[in-house]
Amino acid sequence: MDRLNIAAPQAFLIEPLVRAALAEDLGRAGDLTTDTIVPKDARVRGLLNARKAGVVAGLGVATIAFRLLDPDAQIEVACADGTTVGANRPIATVSGRARALLTAERVALNFLCHLSGVATATREIVDAVAGYPARIACTRKTTPGLRALEKYAVRLGGGVNHRFGLDDGVLLKDNHIVVAGGIRAAIEKAKASLGHMVKVEVEVDHIDQLGAALAAGADAILLDNMTPAQMREAVAIVDGGAIVEASGRITAETAAEIAATGVDVISCGWITHSAPILDIGLDFEPI
Amino acid sequence: MDRLNIAAPQAFLIEPLVRAALAEDLGRAGDLTTDTIVPKDARVRGLLNARKAGVVAGLGVATIAFRLLDPDAQIEVACADGTTVGANRPIATVSGRARALLTAERVALNFLCHLSGVATATREIVDAVAGYPARIACTRKTTPGLRALEKYAVRLGGGVNHRFGLDDGVLLKDNHIVVAGGIRAAIEKAKASLGHMVKVEVEVDHIDQLGAALAAGADAILLDNMTPAQMREAVAIVDGGAIVEASGRITAETAAEIAATGVDVISCGWITHSAPILDIGLDFEPI
Amino acid sequence: MDRLNIAAPQAFLIEPLVRAALAEDLGRAGDLTTDTIVPKDARVRGLLNARKAGVVAGLGVATIAFRLLDPDAQIEVACADGTTVGANRPIATVSGRARALLTAERVALNFLCHLSGVATATREIVDAVAGYPARIACTRKTTPGLRALEKYAVRLGGGVNHRFGLDDGVLLKDNHIVVAGGIRAAIEKAKASLGHMVKVEVEVDHIDQLGAALAAGADAILLDNMTPAQMREAVAIVDGGAIVEASGRITAETAAEIAATGVDVISCGWITHSAPILDIGLDFEPI
Amino acid sequence: MDRLNIAAPQAFLIEPLVRAALAEDLGRAGDLTTDTIVPKDARVRGLLNARKAGVVAGLGVATIAFRLLDPDAQIEVACADGTTVGANRPIATVSGRARALLTAERVALNFLCHLSGVATATREIVDAVAGYPARIACTRKTTPGLRALEKYAVRLGGGVNHRFGLDDGVLLKDNHIVVAGGIRAAIEKAKASLGHMVKVEVEVDHIDQLGAALAAGADAILLDNMTPAQMREAVAIVDGGAIVEASGRITAETAAEIAATGVDVISCGWITHSAPILDIGLDFEPI
Amino acid sequence: MDRLNIAAPQAFLIEPLVRAALAEDLGRAGDLTTDTIVPKDARVRGLLNARKAGVVAGLGVATIAFRLLDPDAQIEVACADGTTVGANRPIATVSGRARALLTAERVALNFLCHLSGVATATREIVDAVAGYPARIACTRKTTPGLRALEKYAVRLGGGVNHRFGLDDGVLLKDNHIVVAGGIRAAIEKAKASLGHMVKVEVEVDHIDQLGAALAAGADAILLDNMTPAQMREAVAIVDGGAIVEASGRITAETAAEIAATGVDVISCGWITHSAPILDIGLDFEPI
Amino acid sequence: MDRLNIAAPQAFLIEPLVRAALAEDLGRAGDLTTDTIVPKDARVRGLLNARKAGVVAGLGVATIAFRLLDPDAQIEVACADGTTVGANRPIATVSGRARALLTAERVALNFLCHLSGVATATREIVDAVAGYPARIACTRKTTPGLRALEKYAVRLGGGVNHRFGLDDGVLLKDNHIVVAGGIRAAIEKAKASLGHMVKVEVEVDHIDQLGAALAAGADAILLDNMTPAQMREAVAIVDGGAIVEASGRITAETAAEIAATGVDVISCGWITHSAPILDIGLDFEPI
């Protein structure tokens, strides 16, 4: 896959997030330290270095942060978004007004380290299932406000995106099925009410629910917390009649065993909600 | 300390974040699944359960989420914010319109699990230094948009807050000191320019910088990446003349050794930027 | 279909639109006429009357407008959203403070008349294809800012929604197909890159493109500006292997002939972009 | 009249509307189709063509849409805002990055087609009264959120604007007159309370109300739903003592007869609330 | 005049200003002092006292501030907006949660003292011209963001409002007249282009410009920096043919002499841009 | 002090205020006068002149206003922010499109005159205490929405900033002390709860409270409404053990006597809440 062709969220949609993050850090009085100490006309070059190995994600966001404070800041990228960078290796260089770059530093890094952490966690589990057809998908368990960015980081890490929200697909869970009066009724009701571009996935806990789901024309079936053996049996029963997704606290350690069952998609919450940051530093030198 | 007296961020300031998170999840079309399947007048009770032990944080935020969709939703809290809850123990019950609660579920949990994760990580390291006078402080390495909430979660976990941003204190680092022409000049310049309510902290890498910092009247001194032995020496030299803060990738494993050196404050980035979520579930039953 | 079970957009997402519309009408100085003439404590009852027959849509939005100016305004609904009301028949009664209701009147009506116009236009074309399985779908040709509301009005009129935006489904058109190097390549590229919940529709101009679309697994096929005869042929060729959608300036006059070809979906732009309002008046009497 | 001297709404006030419309169309995930298929560096030229004859309005708004996604997009305008364009004639050419222009297309057209529809409808009725002194005015029956743009389109179509809102003029209607205790009392109360730059118009249903309106110094008189004969009589009575406005479901068919009565202003709601779009297409070719 | 019938700006339009002001004062961390010291359940009663005599303005705004932090706060008003209160006299009592009222105190007072200052300054100059028909009008020289509130305060002080902005009336000044090619051309151009509800005022520096202004049908004439003798002459020449407004650094000391010239309106910038606050205190007692 | 090194609030944070102020002045219809009279391509040069002597503040804000309407407007500054300008002396020249500059004029001046008024008032009182070590500090009695700008103007006038809000320092007043059970308990509670970068100031009314404040380690002591003799005694008692601040309706007339008592800080509310504007005009000439 041509990693560089992965589309980042539109800049005009991300900029408000970066403005808000800068406003959150600058408060009313701004950067007391820098404004007091650093002359207005001083210039500086900063080197973004990975302190550990990982997948870079968020350089565009960091650039927006620097440019909101210095519209003429220059960024030279050594490792573009989606690249795996080694420990203690340079990622990019940013040059511009010293006050602006020192003031924007923390916000730029907070985005960059978090998103690279998500991409790195994704890459780890994607690599774990290499050789199997299963794809790694993220969930809606994302950080409030950062969903589009985190889902972009997942793509950079080699994963695919599940639903972006409650509005771009149907996922029938226990509660819905009970209310609707069974799997078949639930699927049919959804298909009758919604437009022809909406897919319907149904969550099943037991193998014996698969028949109803397939008969009603489910587009996808989510196997919830099943054992690998059960998953294998489910895959055989479905037999290509629907997409099969495995779910339930799957990690890099357990993913290969799951992938070996033949499921099409493995969804993981932790790559967005619990991935540690990728430690990236910004080292300055005057110019 | 009376944990329950810790003030949560004002609801009117948090509500826009929750609205944005709900809008992020609902998109334009809303909850296709629930709106299609669940009758408008159905009611439900949901039980928030901790799947693992930890410190609860964010019940007020979750409540805002439920009430934005059902203003009459009722919340009964068993374990208030700041409480340590055991694994598989109930935290709270929420009752109201079924559509509203099912639709708000994920957003409410995304806030609650993340903030409880931060509080739990903080508590872990706070407990590790129990018996020492050192306090655990968070940093500005927070998730963009969530700083006030994450700093609140840190307080719930028993920690204290360092600066909320660049504008409520001076922290002189390498770059500033070089530009200013030395520690003394930097501190004096800051004190001369800024109001009398602003404290000045200076980061030192070497023991022999302490003298200049003390002489110039630094309010606090940050020991950056020093060994415990160096910290102990620094504490002795400072001898109460300034607050001493230890910093540099300190974890629950290493904190006690650091605390034993006599430093006043130990600051940790990971409790906000890399804490895994506390897994909390929401189980529904019709009413 | 139980029309009353159609979910309206969440009130907390619609309220900002209504606030903006009221601000647009009130400007800085407010309602000069009413504020000058009408006593603060006067109360009034207003009757919403249909001046022509049509389908009601937007009573919830109108209610938000009245309540933003008088939180205690009372609305009694005779013809709920989705109901077909006769000419010169009452729709609802609103009671409250005279200043508030007189000031909110135009904004409430601007929403209500426009949305009812969309619902009425939809109903007209839906009725025209009654007896055929084809469903009437709206497009993305909507009024900027009002998409969710207009798509709701379409549902109230008996139609279904096509994509809500560029992000909840793939629609491959001429330009995309040329760039990708053919229909097959385009579909495969989309399926490989995107998550398993995204459907792929492809627009075809010629009958002989159908084979490639089917072979590549298109979920839906849009027949662009074909004659009824061509559509009939296309339906026969597809033979249930994909959803078939007809498109191209279809109106209430031509819809039945199109529906008779056996297509699954007929999409119409004019029901959202060119529907005339349904004329609804608000007649006041003091109380 | 020099049509080109008509001032468009300030760009900085319109841009937020265009951002909101693009956000409404792109959602969280952006243009799945284009982002997946079209290479990042592809460039394209698009031709805006009128599919029917009409008056162009909104090229500036469309330009903002394209430039929000490609700041370097170039627009060459053949038929500027206010020009009458023939069917199947080119309006403008836009060149730039293919992804940006394909993604912005629908939003740009939604604004352009709607506003050109309003301008075209206005021009139709303006032409119908050519030769009479009467001017065609729009009302406050506008699409929520688009009032300034629609009123601009009306000016481009040769019409003039009535009040922009409730705050830039007084219009005394039935309800106000009853509450105030008569036409004279209402006008006097308004004149006494409000600043000297506010005009007062009064709506009259009967010829015999004209005397009181004139005596009290009404700046303008609105004849509500009168017959042409009544209007003619009213014009004679007023005899230049106030502006005379005719109102009440006036269309291009009936306008000339109304204009012939000698009224100064004819106000029409349908040119803003029910004008069908002007069909304009955007045809792309690679560059 | 019934002062109590003066309409305040709509609460839903003012609330965002109050939220912003509270956010400006609370920052990210909130009220450190109150949150640390005052128990959550403490309640308090606060007495708003005028420290000097003046006209009260802004109680509704202050109430919004208190209620954003304590929705159940109770306000009992002794001196409503528009009332002249004596020095050291009570204005209102507010009761509610202690934390909320202490935290909102400064923001509530900042609005209340400023607006009451504007009303008091207005009243002073209005009283100075008592007995003359001249009305006192404010200008567009207002505090950015507070125009609607300041213009409301002017009304409470007995003044009237001139234009609310550049869009609700024409005021032709030197630059416009030169560009248009004279007063007559300027007025005629404005009348031809704009709707019939827009008044046209023209600023004249010399008596000999009056003829052209009157001939072209100016609705109002602004005498710029003329002497009282010149004003008297101008009033005689205009002779009721247009509203006559006097302008130019007029204060309470000079207003009576100006009013005696017979002008209709005296406009003053300083009542909005330079009025000192009315000193109002808030004294608390526990309840 | 190098006045030019005082940092202005970040432009990206101020721009929204300027946009809002322009929107407040332009309303929906924009500048009716200029748009009607001035040709689109006319250009103009404007000279900002001080009508009275004072300290300039806000040129950056004014520049934002001009550039929002004409991005290519050029500003040449003769007297930068912080400079004392003489009466009838030029401050800056602005050149650009005539429509843009005429339309932005009032908003630019409203900011510039108000902020220069604050800076001028500050300078007046700063000059009054020249020769004494006391610094002049502003308070939280600022205009809602303009705090960061007014505090910047205070710095330009030679003053320093007290707290920017409730969140960047503790100020214990009567009510807090009573609730906490005394000065000592209040200070200790604050120090125990809050981070190490927060200073604690305590307000004392009586000399005999100083002992408790010093013993508990107050960082600063505010002497509320004391006589100069009491202040002198307080300064002697404190003897360098804490910052001493004088407060209470101090003006340029009384400041020197206060400064002579040896206090470190004199805080003044009126320099932000009641400073009259500095009268600055903008005179245009065609180019």
Short mmCIF file of C-alpha atoms in Angstrom, two decimals, chain F:
data_model
loop_
_atom_site.label_atom_id
_atom_site.label_comp_id
_atom_site.label_asym_id
_atom_site.label_seq_id
_atom_site.Cartn_x
_atom_site.Cartn_y
_atom_site.Cartn_z
CA MET F 1 12.68 48.99 30.27
CA ASP F 2 12.52 48.26 26.58
CA ARG F 3 8.93 49.04 25.98
CA LEU F 4 8.94 47.55 22.52
CA ASN F 5 9.73 44.13 23.92
CA ILE F 6 6.37 43.89 25.66
CA ALA F 7 4.54 41.00 24.05
CA ALA F 8 1.12 41.67 22.58
CA PRO F 9 -1.53 38.96 22.89
CA GLN F 10 -1.18 36.41 20.10
CA ALA F 11 -2.86 37.61 16.92
CA PHE F 12 -4.73 34.33 16.44
CA LEU F 13 -6.40 34.83 19.81
CA ILE F 14 -7.30 38.48 19.18
CA GLU F 15 -8.63 38.04 15.66
CA PRO F 16 -11.91 36.47 16.79
CA LEU F 17 -12.59 39.56 18.93
CA VAL F 18 -11.98 41.83 15.97
CA ARG F 19 -14.16 39.69 13.71
CA ALA F 20 -16.92 39.87 16.29
CA ALA F 21 -16.57 43.63 16.58
CA LEU F 22 -16.70 44.07 12.82
CA ALA F 23 -19.70 41.78 12.61
CA GLU F 24 -21.32 43.85 15.36
CA ASP F 25 -20.83 47.01 13.30
CA LEU F 26 -21.57 45.62 9.82
CA GLY F 27 -24.65 43.65 10.79
CA ARG F 28 -26.20 41.68 7.95
CA ALA F 29 -26.30 44.34 5.27
CA GLY F 30 -22.82 45.78 5.68
CA ASP F 31 -21.79 49.40 5.26
CA LEU F 32 -24.78 50.78 3.35
CA THR F 33 -23.18 54.18 2.91
CA THR F 34 -19.78 53.14 1.65
CA ASP F 35 -21.03 50.26 -0.48
CA THR F 36 -23.47 52.56 -2.21
CA ILE F 37 -21.20 55.53 -2.79
CA VAL F 38 -17.59 54.43 -3.04
CA PRO F 39 -16.40 52.60 -6.17
CA LYS F 40 -15.02 49.09 -5.67
CA ASP F 41 -11.58 49.98 -6.96
CA ALA F 42 -11.05 53.31 -5.20
CA ARG F 43 -8.01 53.47 -2.95
CA VAL F 44 -7.32 55.71 -0.03
CA ARG F 45 -4.71 56.65 2.54
CA GLY F 46 -5.71 57.28 6.13
CA LEU F 47 -3.73 59.04 8.81
CA LEU F 48 -4.21 58.07 12.42
CA ASN F 49 -3.75 61.23 14.46
CA ALA F 50 -3.74 61.69 18.21
CA ARG F 51 -6.10 64.52 19.07
CA LYS F 52 -4.63 64.61 22.57
CA ALA F 53 -1.33 63.43 24.02
CA GLY F 54 -1.17 59.92 25.41
CA VAL F 55 0.30 56.43 25.21
CA VAL F 56 -0.50 54.45 22.06
CA ALA F 57 -1.92 50.94 22.52
CA GLY F 58 -3.69 48.66 20.07
CA LEU F 59 -2.13 49.30 16.67
CA GLY F 60 -1.91 45.57 16.11
CA VAL F 61 -5.59 45.18 16.81
CA ALA F 62 -6.46 48.03 14.48
CA THR F 63 -4.30 46.44 11.81
CA ILE F 64 -6.22 43.18 12.13
CA ALA F 65 -9.44 45.11 11.58
CA PHE F 66 -8.22 46.78 8.41
CA ARG F 67 -6.73 43.55 7.04
CA LEU F 68 -9.86 41.50 7.64
CA LEU F 69 -11.51 43.74 5.05
CA ASP F 70 -8.46 44.34 2.85
CA PRO F 71 -5.76 41.69 3.30
CA ASP F 72 -3.35 43.86 1.36
CA ALA F 73 -3.77 46.99 3.44
CA GLN F 74 -0.43 48.53 4.35
CA ILE F 75 0.28 50.08 7.73
CA GLU F 76 3.22 52.38 8.43
CA VAL F 77 3.70 53.02 12.09
CA ALA F 78 5.21 56.25 13.36
CA CYS F 79 4.46 55.71 17.05
CA ALA F 80 4.46 52.05 18.00
CA ASP F 81 2.47 50.60 20.87
CA GLY F 82 3.88 51.95 24.11
CA THR F 83 5.06 55.24 22.68
CA THR F 84 3.88 58.50 24.18
CA VAL F 85 2.49 60.59 21.36
CA GLY F 86 1.91 64.33 21.48
CA ALA F 87 -1.38 66.05 20.72
CA ASN F 88 -2.12 66.43 17.02
CA ARG F 89 0.75 64.16 16.11
CA PRO F 90 0.58 61.30 13.61
CA ILE F 91 0.55 57.74 14.93
CA ALA F 92 0.37 55.68 11.76
CA THR F 93 -0.68 55.65 8.13
CA VAL F 94 -2.90 53.00 6.59
CA SER F 95 -3.32 52.56 2.84
CA GLY F 96 -5.57 50.28 0.89
CA ARG F 97 -8.97 49.85 -0.69
CA ALA F 98 -11.22 52.75 0.15
CA ARG F 99 -14.29 50.67 0.90
CA ALA F 100 -12.38 48.44 3.28
CA LEU F 101 -10.73 51.21 5.24
CA LEU F 102 -13.84 53.34 5.52
CA THR F 103 -15.83 50.35 6.70
CA ALA F 104 -13.26 49.22 9.25
CA GLU F 105 -12.55 52.72 10.56
CA ARG F 106 -14.91 52.82 13.54
CA VAL F 107 -14.04 49.34 14.83
CA ALA F 108 -10.33 50.00 14.51
CA LEU F 109 -10.72 53.28 16.39
CA ASN F 110 -12.99 51.81 19.05
CA PHE F 111 -10.22 49.36 19.99
CA LEU F 112 -7.37 51.80 19.56
CA CYS F 113 -8.92 54.70 21.48
CA HIS F 114 -10.04 52.50 24.37
CA LEU F 115 -6.73 50.66 24.78
CA SER F 116 -4.75 53.84 24.39
CA GLY F 117 -6.97 55.33 27.05
CA VAL F 118 -6.07 52.51 29.43
CA ALA F 119 -2.37 52.84 28.64
CA THR F 120 -2.51 56.60 29.10
CA ALA F 121 -4.27 56.36 32.44
CA THR F 122 -1.72 53.81 33.59
CA ARG F 123 1.18 55.96 32.50
CA GLU F 124 -0.27 58.88 34.40
CA ILE F 125 -0.26 57.03 37.68
CA VAL F 126 3.05 55.28 36.97
CA ASP F 127 4.63 58.67 36.43
CA ALA F 128 3.08 59.87 39.67
CA VAL F 129 5.04 57.30 41.66
CA ALA F 130 8.29 57.69 39.76
CA GLY F 131 11.19 57.57 42.14
CA TYR F 132 9.49 55.13 44.48
CA PRO F 133 9.99 51.38 44.14
CA ALA F 134 6.24 50.74 44.12
CA ARG F 135 4.81 49.23 40.94
CA ILE F 136 1.35 49.99 39.60
CA ALA F 137 -0.82 46.91 39.04
CA CYS F 138 -4.19 46.52 37.39
CA THR F 139 -7.01 44.36 38.77
CA ARG F 140 -9.70 42.00 37.52
CA LYS F 141 -12.06 44.98 37.14
CA THR F 142 -11.83 44.89 33.38
CA THR F 143 -14.25 45.19 30.49
CA PRO F 144 -15.87 41.80 29.78
CA GLY F 145 -14.15 40.23 26.79
CA LEU F 146 -11.18 42.60 26.71
CA ARG F 147 -9.12 41.51 29.70
CA ALA F 148 -6.02 40.30 27.83
CA LEU F 149 -5.96 43.46 25.73
CA GLU F 150 -6.51 45.81 28.65
CA LYS F 151 -3.79 44.07 30.67
CA TYR F 152 -1.49 44.47 27.69
CA ALA F 153 -2.34 48.19 27.58
CA VAL F 154 -1.48 48.43 31.27
CA ARG F 155 1.94 46.93 30.56
CA LEU F 156 2.45 49.42 27.74
CA GLY F 157 1.62 52.21 30.17
CA GLY F 158 4.36 51.00 32.49
CA GLY F 159 2.22 49.01 34.88
CA VAL F 160 2.33 45.35 35.78
CA ASN F 161 -0.45 42.82 35.81
CA HIS F 162 -2.02 41.37 38.91
CA ARG F 163 -3.91 38.08 38.49
CA PHE F 164 -5.36 37.48 35.02
CA GLY F 165 -8.20 35.57 36.59
CA LEU F 166 -9.41 33.48 39.47
CA ASP F 167 -7.17 30.63 38.43
CA ASP F 168 -3.63 31.98 38.52
CA GLY F 169 -3.20 32.86 42.15
CA VAL F 170 -5.02 32.75 45.47
CA LEU F 171 -6.41 35.91 47.01
CA LEU F 172 -8.01 35.27 50.37
CA LYS F 173 -10.61 37.86 51.30
CA ASP F 174 -12.86 38.36 54.30
CA ASN F 175 -15.40 35.80 53.30
CA HIS F 176 -12.80 33.09 52.69
CA ILE F 177 -11.03 33.80 55.97
CA VAL F 178 -14.23 33.58 57.97
CA VAL F 179 -15.23 30.33 56.33
CA ALA F 180 -11.79 28.79 56.77
CA GLY F 181 -11.64 29.74 60.46
CA GLY F 182 -8.98 32.37 60.35
CA ILE F 183 -6.08 33.62 58.29
CA ARG F 184 -3.67 30.89 59.28
CA ALA F 185 -6.09 28.08 58.52
CA ALA F 186 -7.01 29.63 55.18
CA ILE F 187 -3.40 30.02 54.04
CA GLU F 188 -2.46 26.52 55.15
CA LYS F 189 -5.45 24.96 53.45
CA ALA F 190 -4.63 26.73 50.20
CA LYS F 191 -0.96 25.75 50.32
CA ALA F 192 -1.82 22.13 51.05
CA SER F 193 -4.30 21.78 48.22
CA LEU F 194 -2.70 23.67 45.40
CA GLY F 195 0.35 23.14 43.26
CA HIS F 196 3.72 24.58 44.14
CA MET F 197 3.54 27.31 41.47
CA VAL F 198 0.56 29.07 43.03
CA LYS F 199 1.15 32.13 45.17
CA VAL F 200 -1.13 32.98 48.06
CA GLU F 201 -2.06 36.54 48.91
CA VAL F 202 -4.22 37.51 51.84
CA GLU F 203 -6.26 40.67 52.28
CA VAL F 204 -5.96 42.28 55.70
CA ASP F 205 -8.03 45.11 57.13
CA HIS F 206 -6.20 45.52 60.41
CA ILE F 207 -2.55 45.70 61.32
CA ASP F 208 -2.98 42.97 63.88
CA GLN F 209 -3.80 40.43 61.17
CA LEU F 210 -0.30 40.70 59.71
CA GLY F 211 1.29 38.36 62.21
CA ALA F 212 -0.92 35.43 61.32
CA ALA F 213 -0.43 36.03 57.62
CA LEU F 214 3.34 36.09 57.92
CA ALA F 215 3.45 33.12 60.23
CA ALA F 216 1.42 31.02 57.79
CA GLY F 217 3.73 31.93 54.94
CA ALA F 218 1.59 34.28 52.84
CA ASP F 219 3.43 35.22 49.68
CA ALA F 220 1.76 38.60 49.53
CA ILE F 221 -0.42 40.79 51.74
CA LEU F 222 -3.03 43.18 50.45
CA LEU F 223 -3.71 46.17 52.67
CA ASP F 224 -7.33 47.05 52.09
CA ASN F 225 -8.38 50.67 52.42
CA MET F 226 -5.73 51.56 54.99
CA THR F 227 -4.45 55.05 55.65
CA PRO F 228 -0.92 55.90 54.59
CA ALA F 229 0.11 55.82 58.23
CA GLN F 230 -1.27 52.31 58.64
CA MET F 231 0.43 51.25 55.45
CA ARG F 232 3.74 52.55 56.69
CA GLU F 233 3.32 50.59 59.89
CA ALA F 234 2.39 47.48 57.95
CA VAL F 235 5.43 47.76 55.74
CA ALA F 236 7.61 47.97 58.81
CA ILE F 237 6.02 44.93 60.39
CA VAL F 238 6.20 42.82 57.26
CA ASP F 239 9.79 43.90 56.80
CA GLY F 240 10.37 42.05 53.54
CA GLY F 241 8.72 38.84 54.70
CA ALA F 242 6.07 39.16 51.99
CA ILE F 243 5.08 41.40 49.11
CA VAL F 244 2.95 44.29 50.35
CA GLU F 245 0.17 45.58 48.11
CA ALA F 246 -1.91 48.71 48.69
CA SER F 247 -5.44 48.84 47.37
CA GLY F 248 -8.55 50.98 47.57
CA ARG F 249 -9.59 53.71 45.13
CA ILE F 250 -6.08 54.99 44.58
CA THR F 251 -5.75 57.64 41.86
CA ALA F 252 -2.98 59.63 40.24
CA GLU F 253 -3.53 62.26 42.88
CA THR F 254 -3.11 59.97 45.87
CA ALA F 255 -0.62 57.48 44.50
CA ALA F 256 2.57 59.26 45.43
CA GLU F 257 1.60 59.50 49.08
CA ILE F 258 0.85 55.78 49.06
CA ALA F 259 4.07 54.95 47.28
CA ALA F 260 5.99 56.88 49.88
CA THR F 261 4.86 54.41 52.53
CA GLY F 262 7.14 51.79 51.03
CA VAL F 263 4.54 49.37 49.69
CA ASP F 264 5.70 47.15 46.83
CA VAL F 265 2.59 47.24 44.69
CA ILE F 266 -0.27 49.70 44.25
CA SER F 267 -3.29 48.22 42.52
CA CYS F 268 -5.80 50.39 40.68
CA GLY F 269 -9.14 49.38 39.26
CA TRP F 270 -9.97 52.61 37.49
CA ILE F 271 -7.15 52.39 34.94
CA THR F 272 -9.10 49.57 33.30
CA HIS F 273 -12.71 50.19 34.22
CA SER F 274 -13.01 53.95 34.06
CA ALA F 275 -10.23 55.32 31.92
CA PRO F 276 -11.58 57.74 29.30
CA ILE F 277 -10.56 57.01 25.74
CA LEU F 278 -7.56 58.64 24.12
CA ASP F 279 -9.11 60.58 21.27
CA ILE F 280 -7.57 59.41 18.01
CA GLY F 281 -8.89 60.35 14.58
CA LEU F 282 -8.52 58.82 11.15
CA ASP F 283 -8.29 61.32 8.31
CA PHE F 284 -8.55 60.03 4.76
CA GLU F 285 -7.18 61.25 1.46
CA PRO F 286 -7.55 59.56 -1.94
CA ILE F 287 -4.48 57.93 -3.53
#
